[in-house]
Amino acid sequence: MRLSARSIFRELYRASAKDWTDLLKIALLILLGFLWSGRLAAIKAAGLSGVPVHVVVPVSVLGIAIVFSALSAFRDSWPPLRRDAVTFYGLTGLFGFVLPFILESLAAPHLALFVLLVIISTMPIMTVLAGAVLGIERPQPRQYAAIGLGFCVALLIAWDTTQSAALSGTSWLWVLIALCIPVFYAGNSLFVASRWPKGVDALQVACAQGLLLSIAVLAGSIVTGAVDDWPLATRNLPAMLGIVLFETGALLVYLKITRDYGATFMSIANYIAMVFAALIGHVLFDDRLTWLSMAAAGLLVVSLSLNRGGRRA
């Protein structure tokens, strides 16, 4: 069968568009991993500076709400207030943002950054297994391989970095608290992937979450009197600003990836965050880092090449 020049050009264009789409998906995953690790580093820095959790959480949430409101005002596009949409905002904001954020703020000052990331890195395994069992997503065999390989990367980095005395004196209470974080993230990610309201984009969801939760934390701080301690946030303003900026970016990218490509695909970002966390922890907190962690990062490239999105059930 003879092919015309037009049909050849059309096929080349489709192949090129697919390549660019795959490249964009991987770039978003890498960006999300960086933003997550940067946020945790900022939370840890704030905690080490003496900024208490009951100050970190409400001040950060208010800052995030202000940023998203400004972006929505600039776009002149505010979140719709349908009942299904409002329910979605509230549930995903609570279980995918506030509760994990509180637990991260509690655990981060008491755990080495890489240890916290290793614990959170169990989220992809929880996500893929729960998604398959519940019939929400149908991961392809290569995605199972990607997640398994990624977890091996996390274990290698953990084994390498914990050869120092970083874990000595660490209370198992903080480890157990940290283990609740991936449970909330996995459940929320599957909910986002399967129950996204129609006609709503990622910025509108993020803005609604920020506004609803900022009202809740503001009311809670006033009732409990915690608002009187808010000036303590000035003990480390760069860290507080970092929390707001990293979380703002991470939430937008997380929502977009999960909505468009599924919870299983998004979960690989946890392993990318491990690599960034090892680097950031070494530079900012003098955490141990050797060639083995860098070699493990090379395996992550293979994991990324295997993770190209699964099928929704």
PDB file of C-alpha atoms in Angstrom:
ATOM      1  CA  MET A   1       0.000   0.000   0.000  1.00  0.00           C
ATOM      2  CA  ARG A   2       1.429   3.365  -1.043  1.00  0.00           C
ATOM      3  CA  LEU A   3       1.562   6.069   1.568  1.00  0.00           C
ATOM      4  CA  SER A   4       1.073   9.686   0.627  1.00  0.00           C
ATOM      5  CA  ALA A   5       3.344  12.390   1.969  1.00  0.00           C
ATOM      6  CA  ARG A   6       0.430  13.685   4.041  1.00  0.00           C
ATOM      7  CA  SER A   7      -0.198  10.323   5.721  1.00  0.00           C
ATOM      8  CA  ILE A   8       3.520   9.882   6.454  1.00  0.00           C
ATOM      9  CA  PHE A   9       3.664  13.359   7.996  1.00  0.00           C
ATOM     10  CA  ARG A  10       0.539  12.619  10.051  1.00  0.00           C
ATOM     11  CA  GLU A  11       2.056   9.423  11.479  1.00  0.00           C
ATOM     12  CA  LEU A  12       5.329  11.192  12.275  1.00  0.00           C
ATOM     13  CA  TYR A  13       3.401  13.975  14.004  1.00  0.00           C
ATOM     14  CA  ARG A  14       1.428  11.483  16.118  1.00  0.00           C
ATOM     15  CA  ALA A  15       4.608   9.669  17.144  1.00  0.00           C
ATOM     16  CA  SER A  16       6.302  12.948  18.020  1.00  0.00           C
ATOM     17  CA  ALA A  17       3.284  14.120  20.028  1.00  0.00           C
ATOM     18  CA  LYS A  18       3.271  10.856  21.981  1.00  0.00           C
ATOM     19  CA  ASP A  19       6.977  11.211  22.744  1.00  0.00           C
ATOM     20  CA  TRP A  20       6.446  14.755  24.013  1.00  0.00           C
ATOM     21  CA  THR A  21       3.499  13.597  26.141  1.00  0.00           C
ATOM     22  CA  ASP A  22       5.604  10.841  27.713  1.00  0.00           C
ATOM     23  CA  LEU A  23       8.413  13.333  28.320  1.00  0.00           C
ATOM     24  CA  LEU A  24       5.983  15.761  29.981  1.00  0.00           C
ATOM     25  CA  LYS A  25       4.643  13.027  32.260  1.00  0.00           C
ATOM     26  CA  ILE A  26       8.148  12.086  33.406  1.00  0.00           C
ATOM     27  CA  ALA A  27       9.083  15.760  33.866  1.00  0.00           C
ATOM     28  CA  LEU A  28       6.018  16.295  36.070  1.00  0.00           C
ATOM     29  CA  LEU A  29       6.943  13.246  38.158  1.00  0.00           C
ATOM     30  CA  ILE A  30      10.476  14.549  38.690  1.00  0.00           C
ATOM     31  CA  LEU A  31       9.141  17.989  39.576  1.00  0.00           C
ATOM     32  CA  LEU A  32       6.691  16.498  42.087  1.00  0.00           C
ATOM     33  CA  GLY A  33       9.455  14.460  43.719  1.00  0.00           C
ATOM     34  CA  PHE A  34      11.609  17.566  44.078  1.00  0.00           C
ATOM     35  CA  LEU A  35       8.755  19.641  45.520  1.00  0.00           C
ATOM     36  CA  TRP A  36       7.841  16.945  48.045  1.00  0.00           C
ATOM     37  CA  SER A  37      11.401  16.589  49.299  1.00  0.00           C
ATOM     38  CA  GLY A  38      11.820  20.363  49.442  1.00  0.00           C
ATOM     39  CA  ARG A  39       8.648  20.716  51.478  1.00  0.00           C
ATOM     40  CA  LEU A  40       9.761  18.099  53.996  1.00  0.00           C
ATOM     41  CA  ALA A  41      13.173  19.740  54.285  1.00  0.00           C
ATOM     42  CA  ALA A  42      11.488  23.091  54.994  1.00  0.00           C
ATOM     43  CA  ILE A  43       9.203  21.473  57.598  1.00  0.00           C
ATOM     44  CA  LYS A  44      12.226  19.877  59.273  1.00  0.00           C
ATOM     45  CA  ALA A  45      14.119  23.195  59.261  1.00  0.00           C
ATOM     46  CA  ALA A  46      11.156  24.991  60.831  1.00  0.00           C
ATOM     47  CA  GLY A  47      10.844  22.361  63.543  1.00  0.00           C
ATOM     48  CA  LEU A  48      14.557  22.451  64.335  1.00  0.00           C
ATOM     49  CA  SER A  49      14.313  26.245  64.636  1.00  0.00           C
ATOM     50  CA  GLY A  50      11.733  25.898  67.388  1.00  0.00           C
ATOM     51  CA  VAL A  51       8.595  26.689  65.390  1.00  0.00           C
ATOM     52  CA  PRO A  52       5.918  24.433  66.977  1.00  0.00           C
ATOM     53  CA  VAL A  53       3.555  22.271  64.928  1.00  0.00           C
ATOM     54  CA  HIS A  54       0.477  24.247  66.048  1.00  0.00           C
ATOM     55  CA  VAL A  55       2.093  27.277  64.404  1.00  0.00           C
ATOM     56  CA  VAL A  56       3.610  25.609  61.325  1.00  0.00           C
ATOM     57  CA  VAL A  57       0.339  24.055  60.163  1.00  0.00           C
ATOM     58  CA  PRO A  58      -2.126  26.989  60.381  1.00  0.00           C
ATOM     59  CA  VAL A  59       0.341  29.646  59.202  1.00  0.00           C
ATOM     60  CA  SER A  60       1.372  27.481  56.241  1.00  0.00           C
ATOM     61  CA  VAL A  61      -2.232  26.638  55.338  1.00  0.00           C
ATOM     62  CA  LEU A  62      -3.177  30.323  55.412  1.00  0.00           C
ATOM     63  CA  GLY A  63      -0.192  31.187  53.241  1.00  0.00           C
ATOM     64  CA  ILE A  64      -1.089  28.466  50.743  1.00  0.00           C
ATOM     65  CA  ALA A  65      -4.716  29.668  50.653  1.00  0.00           C
ATOM     66  CA  ILE A  66      -3.543  33.229  49.950  1.00  0.00           C
ATOM     67  CA  VAL A  67      -1.332  32.062  47.052  1.00  0.00           C
ATOM     68  CA  PHE A  68      -4.085  29.965  45.463  1.00  0.00           C
ATOM     69  CA  SER A  69      -6.644  32.743  45.934  1.00  0.00           C
ATOM     70  CA  ALA A  70      -4.328  35.195  44.204  1.00  0.00           C
ATOM     71  CA  LEU A  71      -3.859  32.785  41.289  1.00  0.00           C
ATOM     72  CA  SER A  72      -7.616  32.217  41.022  1.00  0.00           C
ATOM     73  CA  ALA A  73      -8.282  35.961  41.098  1.00  0.00           C
ATOM     74  CA  PHE A  74      -5.683  36.488  38.374  1.00  0.00           C
ATOM     75  CA  ARG A  75      -7.382  33.845  36.219  1.00  0.00           C
ATOM     76  CA  ASP A  76     -10.858  35.029  37.294  1.00  0.00           C
ATOM     77  CA  SER A  77     -11.760  31.373  37.805  1.00  0.00           C
ATOM     78  CA  TRP A  78     -13.049  30.312  41.223  1.00  0.00           C
ATOM     79  CA  PRO A  79     -14.023  26.819  42.393  1.00  0.00           C
ATOM     80  CA  PRO A  80     -17.629  25.772  41.664  1.00  0.00           C
ATOM     81  CA  LEU A  81     -19.748  25.171  44.762  1.00  0.00           C
ATOM     82  CA  ARG A  82     -21.802  22.164  43.701  1.00  0.00           C
ATOM     83  CA  ARG A  83     -22.490  19.657  46.481  1.00  0.00           C
ATOM     84  CA  ASP A  84     -20.368  16.892  44.903  1.00  0.00           C
ATOM     85  CA  ALA A  85     -17.497  19.299  44.320  1.00  0.00           C
ATOM     86  CA  VAL A  86     -17.581  20.733  47.860  1.00  0.00           C
ATOM     87  CA  THR A  87     -17.606  17.214  49.318  1.00  0.00           C
ATOM     88  CA  PHE A  88     -14.608  16.341  47.144  1.00  0.00           C
ATOM     89  CA  TYR A  89     -12.733  19.488  48.261  1.00  0.00           C
ATOM     90  CA  GLY A  90     -13.349  18.742  51.917  1.00  0.00           C
ATOM     91  CA  LEU A  91     -12.431  15.052  51.896  1.00  0.00           C
ATOM     92  CA  THR A  92      -9.317  15.388  49.752  1.00  0.00           C
ATOM     93  CA  GLY A  93      -8.197  18.463  51.672  1.00  0.00           C
ATOM     94  CA  LEU A  94      -8.543  16.673  54.996  1.00  0.00           C
ATOM     95  CA  PHE A  95      -7.080  13.249  54.142  1.00  0.00           C
ATOM     96  CA  GLY A  96      -4.658  14.263  51.403  1.00  0.00           C
ATOM     97  CA  PHE A  97      -3.402  17.552  52.800  1.00  0.00           C
ATOM     98  CA  VAL A  98      -4.098  18.515  56.410  1.00  0.00           C
ATOM     99  CA  LEU A  99      -3.755  15.171  58.216  1.00  0.00           C
ATOM    100  CA  PRO A 100      -0.553  14.107  56.386  1.00  0.00           C
ATOM    101  CA  PHE A 101       0.784  17.655  56.795  1.00  0.00           C
ATOM    102  CA  ILE A 102       0.203  17.552  60.562  1.00  0.00           C
ATOM    103  CA  LEU A 103       1.862  14.124  60.835  1.00  0.00           C
ATOM    104  CA  GLU A 104       4.822  15.257  58.708  1.00  0.00           C
ATOM    105  CA  SER A 105       5.225  18.348  60.872  1.00  0.00           C
ATOM    106  CA  LEU A 106       5.159  16.190  64.000  1.00  0.00           C
ATOM    107  CA  ALA A 107       7.576  13.527  62.735  1.00  0.00           C
ATOM    108  CA  ALA A 108      10.043  15.540  60.622  1.00  0.00           C
ATOM    109  CA  PRO A 109      11.983  17.168  63.511  1.00  0.00           C
ATOM    110  CA  HIS A 110      12.439  13.742  65.151  1.00  0.00           C
ATOM    111  CA  LEU A 111      13.503  11.684  62.122  1.00  0.00           C
ATOM    112  CA  ALA A 112      16.311  12.015  59.615  1.00  0.00           C
ATOM    113  CA  LEU A 113      14.918  13.372  56.342  1.00  0.00           C
ATOM    114  CA  PHE A 114      15.745  10.215  54.391  1.00  0.00           C
ATOM    115  CA  VAL A 115      14.171   7.980  57.074  1.00  0.00           C
ATOM    116  CA  LEU A 116      10.917   9.906  56.810  1.00  0.00           C
ATOM    117  CA  LEU A 117      11.023   9.615  53.007  1.00  0.00           C
ATOM    118  CA  VAL A 118      11.663   5.856  53.194  1.00  0.00           C
ATOM    119  CA  ILE A 119       8.573   5.436  55.338  1.00  0.00           C
ATOM    120  CA  ILE A 120       6.496   7.589  52.999  1.00  0.00           C
ATOM    121  CA  SER A 121       7.920   5.636  50.033  1.00  0.00           C
ATOM    122  CA  THR A 122       5.754   2.664  51.004  1.00  0.00           C
ATOM    123  CA  MET A 123       2.839   4.649  49.580  1.00  0.00           C
ATOM    124  CA  PRO A 124       3.253   3.344  45.984  1.00  0.00           C
ATOM    125  CA  ILE A 125       2.992  -0.250  47.170  1.00  0.00           C
ATOM    126  CA  MET A 126      -0.131   0.554  49.180  1.00  0.00           C
ATOM    127  CA  THR A 127      -1.565   2.466  46.218  1.00  0.00           C
ATOM    128  CA  VAL A 128      -1.021  -0.171  43.554  1.00  0.00           C
ATOM    129  CA  LEU A 129      -2.259  -3.052  45.714  1.00  0.00           C
ATOM    130  CA  ALA A 130      -5.318  -1.209  47.032  1.00  0.00           C
ATOM    131  CA  GLY A 131      -6.140   0.136  43.567  1.00  0.00           C
ATOM    132  CA  ALA A 132      -5.967  -3.329  42.024  1.00  0.00           C
ATOM    133  CA  VAL A 133      -7.960  -5.012  44.810  1.00  0.00           C
ATOM    134  CA  LEU A 134     -10.684  -2.342  44.785  1.00  0.00           C
ATOM    135  CA  GLY A 135     -10.813  -2.288  40.984  1.00  0.00           C
ATOM    136  CA  ILE A 136     -10.067   1.433  40.789  1.00  0.00           C
ATOM    137  CA  GLU A 137      -6.995   0.995  38.580  1.00  0.00           C
ATOM    138  CA  ARG A 138      -5.523  -1.877  36.590  1.00  0.00           C
ATOM    139  CA  PRO A 139      -1.750  -1.407  36.584  1.00  0.00           C
ATOM    140  CA  GLN A 140       0.225  -3.020  33.793  1.00  0.00           C
ATOM    141  CA  PRO A 141       2.882  -5.631  34.677  1.00  0.00           C
ATOM    142  CA  ARG A 142       5.678  -3.160  33.954  1.00  0.00           C
ATOM    143  CA  GLN A 143       4.189  -0.776  36.513  1.00  0.00           C
ATOM    144  CA  TYR A 144       4.385  -3.453  39.192  1.00  0.00           C
ATOM    145  CA  ALA A 145       8.018  -3.906  38.178  1.00  0.00           C
ATOM    146  CA  ALA A 146       8.597  -0.140  38.289  1.00  0.00           C
ATOM    147  CA  ILE A 147       7.179   0.160  41.803  1.00  0.00           C
ATOM    148  CA  GLY A 148       9.098  -2.880  43.030  1.00  0.00           C
ATOM    149  CA  LEU A 149      12.339  -1.532  41.582  1.00  0.00           C
ATOM    150  CA  GLY A 150      11.624   1.893  43.013  1.00  0.00           C
ATOM    151  CA  PHE A 151      11.142   0.439  46.475  1.00  0.00           C
ATOM    152  CA  CYS A 152      14.486  -1.350  46.131  1.00  0.00           C
ATOM    153  CA  VAL A 153      16.008   2.054  45.372  1.00  0.00           C
ATOM    154  CA  ALA A 154      14.426   3.424  48.562  1.00  0.00           C
ATOM    155  CA  LEU A 155      15.802   0.520  50.605  1.00  0.00           C
ATOM    156  CA  LEU A 156      19.288   0.946  49.152  1.00  0.00           C
ATOM    157  CA  ILE A 157      19.335   4.637  50.017  1.00  0.00           C
ATOM    158  CA  ALA A 158      17.943   3.888  53.470  1.00  0.00           C
ATOM    159  CA  TRP A 159      20.537   1.183  54.144  1.00  0.00           C
ATOM    160  CA  ASP A 160      23.329   3.439  52.952  1.00  0.00           C
ATOM    161  CA  THR A 161      22.304   6.577  54.805  1.00  0.00           C
ATOM    162  CA  THR A 162      21.368   4.874  58.064  1.00  0.00           C
ATOM    163  CA  GLN A 163      24.835   3.445  58.548  1.00  0.00           C
ATOM    164  CA  SER A 164      25.520   6.573  60.580  1.00  0.00           C
ATOM    165  CA  ALA A 165      24.133   7.244  64.039  1.00  0.00           C
ATOM    166  CA  ALA A 166      21.111   9.024  62.601  1.00  0.00           C
ATOM    167  CA  LEU A 167      18.676   6.429  63.952  1.00  0.00           C
ATOM    168  CA  SER A 168      20.188   6.071  67.373  1.00  0.00           C
ATOM    169  CA  GLY A 169      17.743   7.272  69.984  1.00  0.00           C
ATOM    170  CA  THR A 170      14.872   7.483  67.493  1.00  0.00           C
ATOM    171  CA  SER A 171      11.600   6.645  69.188  1.00  0.00           C
ATOM    172  CA  TRP A 172       9.396   4.056  67.500  1.00  0.00           C
ATOM    173  CA  LEU A 173       6.466   6.330  68.289  1.00  0.00           C
ATOM    174  CA  TRP A 174       7.634   8.739  65.601  1.00  0.00           C
ATOM    175  CA  VAL A 175       8.132   5.867  63.171  1.00  0.00           C
ATOM    176  CA  LEU A 176       4.556   4.684  63.783  1.00  0.00           C
ATOM    177  CA  ILE A 177       3.227   8.226  63.389  1.00  0.00           C
ATOM    178  CA  ALA A 178       5.133   8.551  60.117  1.00  0.00           C
ATOM    179  CA  LEU A 179       3.703   5.245  58.866  1.00  0.00           C
ATOM    180  CA  CYS A 180       0.216   6.793  58.943  1.00  0.00           C
ATOM    181  CA  ILE A 181       1.307   9.330  56.307  1.00  0.00           C
ATOM    182  CA  PRO A 182       1.494   6.910  53.325  1.00  0.00           C
ATOM    183  CA  VAL A 183      -1.820   5.360  54.371  1.00  0.00           C
ATOM    184  CA  PHE A 184      -3.574   8.729  54.049  1.00  0.00           C
ATOM    185  CA  TYR A 185      -1.747   9.579  50.804  1.00  0.00           C
ATOM    186  CA  ALA A 186      -2.548   6.235  49.157  1.00  0.00           C
ATOM    187  CA  GLY A 187      -6.241   6.367  50.053  1.00  0.00           C
ATOM    188  CA  ASN A 188      -6.554   9.982  48.985  1.00  0.00           C
ATOM    189  CA  SER A 189      -4.760   9.403  45.673  1.00  0.00           C
ATOM    190  CA  LEU A 190      -7.110   6.596  44.706  1.00  0.00           C
ATOM    191  CA  PHE A 191     -10.092   8.741  45.704  1.00  0.00           C
ATOM    192  CA  VAL A 192      -8.814  11.658  43.593  1.00  0.00           C
ATOM    193  CA  ALA A 193      -8.203   9.401  40.593  1.00  0.00           C
ATOM    194  CA  SER A 194     -11.667   7.850  40.726  1.00  0.00           C
ATOM    195  CA  ARG A 195     -13.953  10.613  42.033  1.00  0.00           C
ATOM    196  CA  TRP A 196     -12.724  13.821  40.362  1.00  0.00           C
ATOM    197  CA  PRO A 197     -15.720  16.169  39.875  1.00  0.00           C
ATOM    198  CA  LYS A 198     -16.615  17.172  36.326  1.00  0.00           C
ATOM    199  CA  GLY A 199     -15.787  20.634  35.053  1.00  0.00           C
ATOM    200  CA  VAL A 200     -13.195  21.404  37.745  1.00  0.00           C
ATOM    201  CA  ASP A 201      -9.468  21.868  37.159  1.00  0.00           C
ATOM    202  CA  ALA A 202      -6.508  21.305  39.498  1.00  0.00           C
ATOM    203  CA  LEU A 203      -6.129  24.965  40.502  1.00  0.00           C
ATOM    204  CA  GLN A 204      -9.813  25.237  41.418  1.00  0.00           C
ATOM    205  CA  VAL A 205      -9.569  22.119  43.611  1.00  0.00           C
ATOM    206  CA  ALA A 206      -6.370  23.374  45.265  1.00  0.00           C
ATOM    207  CA  CYS A 207      -7.890  26.812  45.877  1.00  0.00           C
ATOM    208  CA  ALA A 208     -11.041  25.334  47.394  1.00  0.00           C
ATOM    209  CA  GLN A 209      -9.007  23.061  49.649  1.00  0.00           C
ATOM    210  CA  GLY A 210      -6.882  25.985  50.785  1.00  0.00           C
ATOM    211  CA  LEU A 211      -9.861  28.236  51.531  1.00  0.00           C
ATOM    212  CA  LEU A 212     -11.894  25.594  53.383  1.00  0.00           C
ATOM    213  CA  LEU A 213      -8.968  24.413  55.451  1.00  0.00           C
ATOM    214  CA  SER A 214      -7.688  27.916  56.207  1.00  0.00           C
ATOM    215  CA  ILE A 215     -11.091  28.796  57.682  1.00  0.00           C
ATOM    216  CA  ALA A 216     -10.992  25.617  59.779  1.00  0.00           C
ATOM    217  CA  VAL A 217      -7.448  26.103  61.108  1.00  0.00           C
ATOM    218  CA  LEU A 218      -8.038  29.806  61.757  1.00  0.00           C
ATOM    219  CA  ALA A 219     -11.151  29.015  63.791  1.00  0.00           C
ATOM    220  CA  GLY A 220      -9.328  26.257  65.629  1.00  0.00           C
ATOM    221  CA  SER A 221      -6.373  28.502  66.440  1.00  0.00           C
ATOM    222  CA  ILE A 222      -8.653  31.249  67.764  1.00  0.00           C
ATOM    223  CA  VAL A 223     -10.706  28.858  69.894  1.00  0.00           C
ATOM    224  CA  THR A 224      -7.655  27.138  71.399  1.00  0.00           C
ATOM    225  CA  GLY A 225      -5.654  30.332  71.777  1.00  0.00           C
ATOM    226  CA  ALA A 226      -2.886  28.973  69.554  1.00  0.00           C
ATOM    227  CA  VAL A 227      -3.104  32.127  67.450  1.00  0.00           C
ATOM    228  CA  ASP A 228      -1.175  33.890  70.208  1.00  0.00           C
ATOM    229  CA  ASP A 229       1.870  31.773  69.302  1.00  0.00           C
ATOM    230  CA  TRP A 230       1.828  32.643  65.606  1.00  0.00           C
ATOM    231  CA  PRO A 231       4.652  35.205  66.003  1.00  0.00           C
ATOM    232  CA  LEU A 232       6.910  32.185  66.646  1.00  0.00           C
ATOM    233  CA  ALA A 233       6.810  31.605  62.884  1.00  0.00           C
ATOM    234  CA  THR A 234       9.338  34.444  62.589  1.00  0.00           C
ATOM    235  CA  ARG A 235      11.986  32.166  64.110  1.00  0.00           C
ATOM    236  CA  ASN A 236      12.586  30.816  60.631  1.00  0.00           C
ATOM    237  CA  LEU A 237      10.740  32.826  57.998  1.00  0.00           C
ATOM    238  CA  PRO A 238      12.683  31.311  55.057  1.00  0.00           C
ATOM    239  CA  ALA A 239      11.582  27.820  56.132  1.00  0.00           C
ATOM    240  CA  MET A 240       7.958  28.928  56.520  1.00  0.00           C
ATOM    241  CA  LEU A 241       8.037  30.570  53.101  1.00  0.00           C
ATOM    242  CA  GLY A 242       9.611  27.418  51.684  1.00  0.00           C
ATOM    243  CA  ILE A 243       6.803  25.282  53.093  1.00  0.00           C
ATOM    244  CA  VAL A 244       4.195  27.496  51.450  1.00  0.00           C
ATOM    245  CA  LEU A 245       5.911  27.625  48.050  1.00  0.00           C
ATOM    246  CA  PHE A 246       6.878  23.953  47.895  1.00  0.00           C
ATOM    247  CA  GLU A 247       3.435  22.794  49.041  1.00  0.00           C
ATOM    248  CA  THR A 248       1.659  25.125  46.606  1.00  0.00           C
ATOM    249  CA  GLY A 249       3.599  23.706  43.674  1.00  0.00           C
ATOM    250  CA  ALA A 250       3.424  20.116  44.921  1.00  0.00           C
ATOM    251  CA  LEU A 251      -0.343  20.191  45.417  1.00  0.00           C
ATOM    252  CA  LEU A 252      -0.988  21.501  41.899  1.00  0.00           C
ATOM    253  CA  VAL A 253       1.338  18.989  40.236  1.00  0.00           C
ATOM    254  CA  TYR A 254       0.054  16.122  42.405  1.00  0.00           C
ATOM    255  CA  LEU A 255      -3.580  16.849  41.509  1.00  0.00           C
ATOM    256  CA  LYS A 256      -2.834  17.148  37.792  1.00  0.00           C
ATOM    257  CA  ILE A 257      -0.819  13.920  37.582  1.00  0.00           C
ATOM    258  CA  THR A 258      -3.290  11.915  39.654  1.00  0.00           C
ATOM    259  CA  ARG A 259      -6.303  13.184  37.720  1.00  0.00           C
ATOM    260  CA  ASP A 260      -4.771  12.775  34.246  1.00  0.00           C
ATOM    261  CA  TYR A 261      -2.514   9.722  34.607  1.00  0.00           C
ATOM    262  CA  GLY A 262      -3.754   7.830  37.675  1.00  0.00           C
ATOM    263  CA  ALA A 263      -2.674   7.239  41.253  1.00  0.00           C
ATOM    264  CA  THR A 264      -0.308   4.367  40.416  1.00  0.00           C
ATOM    265  CA  PHE A 265       1.679   6.440  37.936  1.00  0.00           C
ATOM    266  CA  MET A 266       1.843   9.398  40.335  1.00  0.00           C
ATOM    267  CA  SER A 267       3.082   7.262  43.228  1.00  0.00           C
ATOM    268  CA  ILE A 268       6.513   6.782  41.609  1.00  0.00           C
ATOM    269  CA  ALA A 269       7.229  10.417  42.548  1.00  0.00           C
ATOM    270  CA  ASN A 270       7.836   9.156  46.086  1.00  0.00           C
ATOM    271  CA  TYR A 271      10.987   7.380  44.930  1.00  0.00           C
ATOM    272  CA  ILE A 272      12.174  10.449  43.074  1.00  0.00           C
ATOM    273  CA  ALA A 273      11.689  12.407  46.290  1.00  0.00           C
ATOM    274  CA  MET A 274      13.993   9.906  48.005  1.00  0.00           C
ATOM    275  CA  VAL A 275      16.886  10.892  45.765  1.00  0.00           C
ATOM    276  CA  PHE A 276      16.296  14.609  46.218  1.00  0.00           C
ATOM    277  CA  ALA A 277      15.874  14.106  49.971  1.00  0.00           C
ATOM    278  CA  ALA A 278      19.227  12.351  50.218  1.00  0.00           C
ATOM    279  CA  LEU A 279      20.897  15.266  48.423  1.00  0.00           C
ATOM    280  CA  ILE A 280      19.071  17.976  50.379  1.00  0.00           C
ATOM    281  CA  GLY A 281      19.595  16.178  53.686  1.00  0.00           C
ATOM    282  CA  HIS A 282      23.325  15.902  52.994  1.00  0.00           C
ATOM    283  CA  VAL A 283      23.673  19.574  52.077  1.00  0.00           C
ATOM    284  CA  LEU A 284      21.413  21.143  54.717  1.00  0.00           C
ATOM    285  CA  PHE A 285      21.412  18.688  57.620  1.00  0.00           C
ATOM    286  CA  ASP A 286      24.741  16.872  57.179  1.00  0.00           C
ATOM    287  CA  ASP A 287      23.021  13.520  56.603  1.00  0.00           C
ATOM    288  CA  ARG A 288      25.249  10.716  55.345  1.00  0.00           C
ATOM    289  CA  LEU A 289      25.500  10.289  51.551  1.00  0.00           C
ATOM    290  CA  THR A 290      27.791   7.954  49.591  1.00  0.00           C
ATOM    291  CA  TRP A 291      28.237   6.598  46.093  1.00  0.00           C
ATOM    292  CA  LEU A 292      25.747   3.792  46.819  1.00  0.00           C
ATOM    293  CA  SER A 293      22.889   6.284  47.078  1.00  0.00           C
ATOM    294  CA  MET A 294      23.941   7.820  43.791  1.00  0.00           C
ATOM    295  CA  ALA A 295      24.083   4.366  42.168  1.00  0.00           C
ATOM    296  CA  ALA A 296      20.584   3.695  43.505  1.00  0.00           C
ATOM    297  CA  ALA A 297      19.457   6.896  41.838  1.00  0.00           C
ATOM    298  CA  GLY A 298      20.619   5.388  38.549  1.00  0.00           C
ATOM    299  CA  LEU A 299      18.243   2.456  39.067  1.00  0.00           C
ATOM    300  CA  LEU A 300      15.462   4.975  39.420  1.00  0.00           C
ATOM    301  CA  VAL A 301      15.913   5.876  35.742  1.00  0.00           C
ATOM    302  CA  VAL A 302      15.012   2.287  34.853  1.00  0.00           C
ATOM    303  CA  SER A 303      11.988   2.467  37.140  1.00  0.00           C
ATOM    304  CA  LEU A 304      10.817   5.661  35.433  1.00  0.00           C
ATOM    305  CA  SER A 305      11.172   4.086  31.993  1.00  0.00           C
ATOM    306  CA  LEU A 306       8.908   1.220  33.087  1.00  0.00           C
ATOM    307  CA  ASN A 307       6.234   3.479  34.575  1.00  0.00           C
ATOM    308  CA  ARG A 308       4.259   4.783  31.632  1.00  0.00           C
ATOM    309  CA  GLY A 309       0.748   4.795  33.030  1.00  0.00           C
ATOM    310  CA  GLY A 310      -1.706   2.012  33.596  1.00  0.00           C
ATOM    311  CA  ARG A 311      -5.329   1.463  32.751  1.00  0.00           C
ATOM    312  CA  ARG A 312      -8.289   2.741  34.707  1.00  0.00           C
ATOM    313  CA  ALA A 313     -10.763   0.070  35.659  1.00  0.00           C
TER     314      ALA A 313
END
